[in-house]
């Protein structure tokens, strides 16, 4: 059926009939037609909402309006298929966007649900470069942006976290999230996870100024967090948390010099050369310095020198206190009388 439509759509006089056949043969809320989106498309309230953009440029520069009460799924599987488009997610439903074609979602803007989860998956070369993901309003649902395959897959993007829900940016290949900004404005748990070399190079991670903000940075490969900045609140509250986990050699050695003076209140360093001395001092698992492997050395027997006695200074004797002795009267001898 699709092959037949592609054939007749390639003939210029038949383009009008091609569009009509698309409407007749496919359910309106199943956007599987290969026709080019022009202007905007509103997905049907009958649900479920699915828009599949399978040809190069099929849905580029298009505004997609999801129904407000159903899960909305956008599949961008071809090159430039959703380039420069805007997705207005449902207010009270989940929003799922898959960008699997090369440069398929470059410049895409996603307005996430007010009361639903939002998931953006990027899995091809520069598929999500320069994307802008934000919350339309309200507390929002959980937000997950996954950049796990493809060169420069999420480079130079902007991710705004929901105010009160979890937010995760995963960067799983080299330079996946280079020059990207992750911003948290509320008290929801935010995580930046960097699992490949230079995967979070020059990322700007801006934790909320709220004293009870919760932000975590995880670096798990060589120079994974190279030149990354982590902006923490300057004064954390009783439930506030802002820190970094360094899970491998040289994972955070270039993080600290770029780090502002915010109130970073925890760090973990899995190896002796994972962190700088500043981060090691914040390691909550131990207050001792990192264990270093000493170089082998030859034991030299100790020679004990004879002890020289210190010269003694004579101490004058202390006179015993004198106790007065009462005088003993001499015995009296009787004198005979003189005749």
JSON list of C-alpha atoms in Angstrom, two decimals, residues 4 19 65 104 162 204 230 232 332:
[
{"chain": "A", "resi": 4, "resn": "UNK", "atom": "CA", "xyz": [1.75, 2.28, -4.38]},
{"chain": "A", "resi": 19, "resn": "UNK", "atom": "CA", "xyz": [-2.80, 13.50, -0.21]},
{"chain": "A", "resi": 65, "resn": "UNK", "atom": "CA", "xyz": [0.10, 19.40, 18.62]},
{"chain": "A", "resi": 104, "resn": "UNK", "atom": "CA", "xyz": [16.70, 13.72, 12.45]},
{"chain": "A", "resi": 162, "resn": "UNK", "atom": "CA", "xyz": [10.78, 20.02, 35.71]},
{"chain": "A", "resi": 204, "resn": "UNK", "atom": "CA", "xyz": [27.16, 23.59, 32.01]},
{"chain": "A", "resi": 230, "resn": "UNK", "atom": "CA", "xyz": [28.70, 22.36, 38.28]},
{"chain": "A", "resi": 232, "resn": "UNK", "atom": "CA", "xyz": [25.57, 24.48, 43.25]},
{"chain": "A", "resi": 332, "resn": "UNK", "atom": "CA", "xyz": [70.24, 17.92, 142.27]}
]
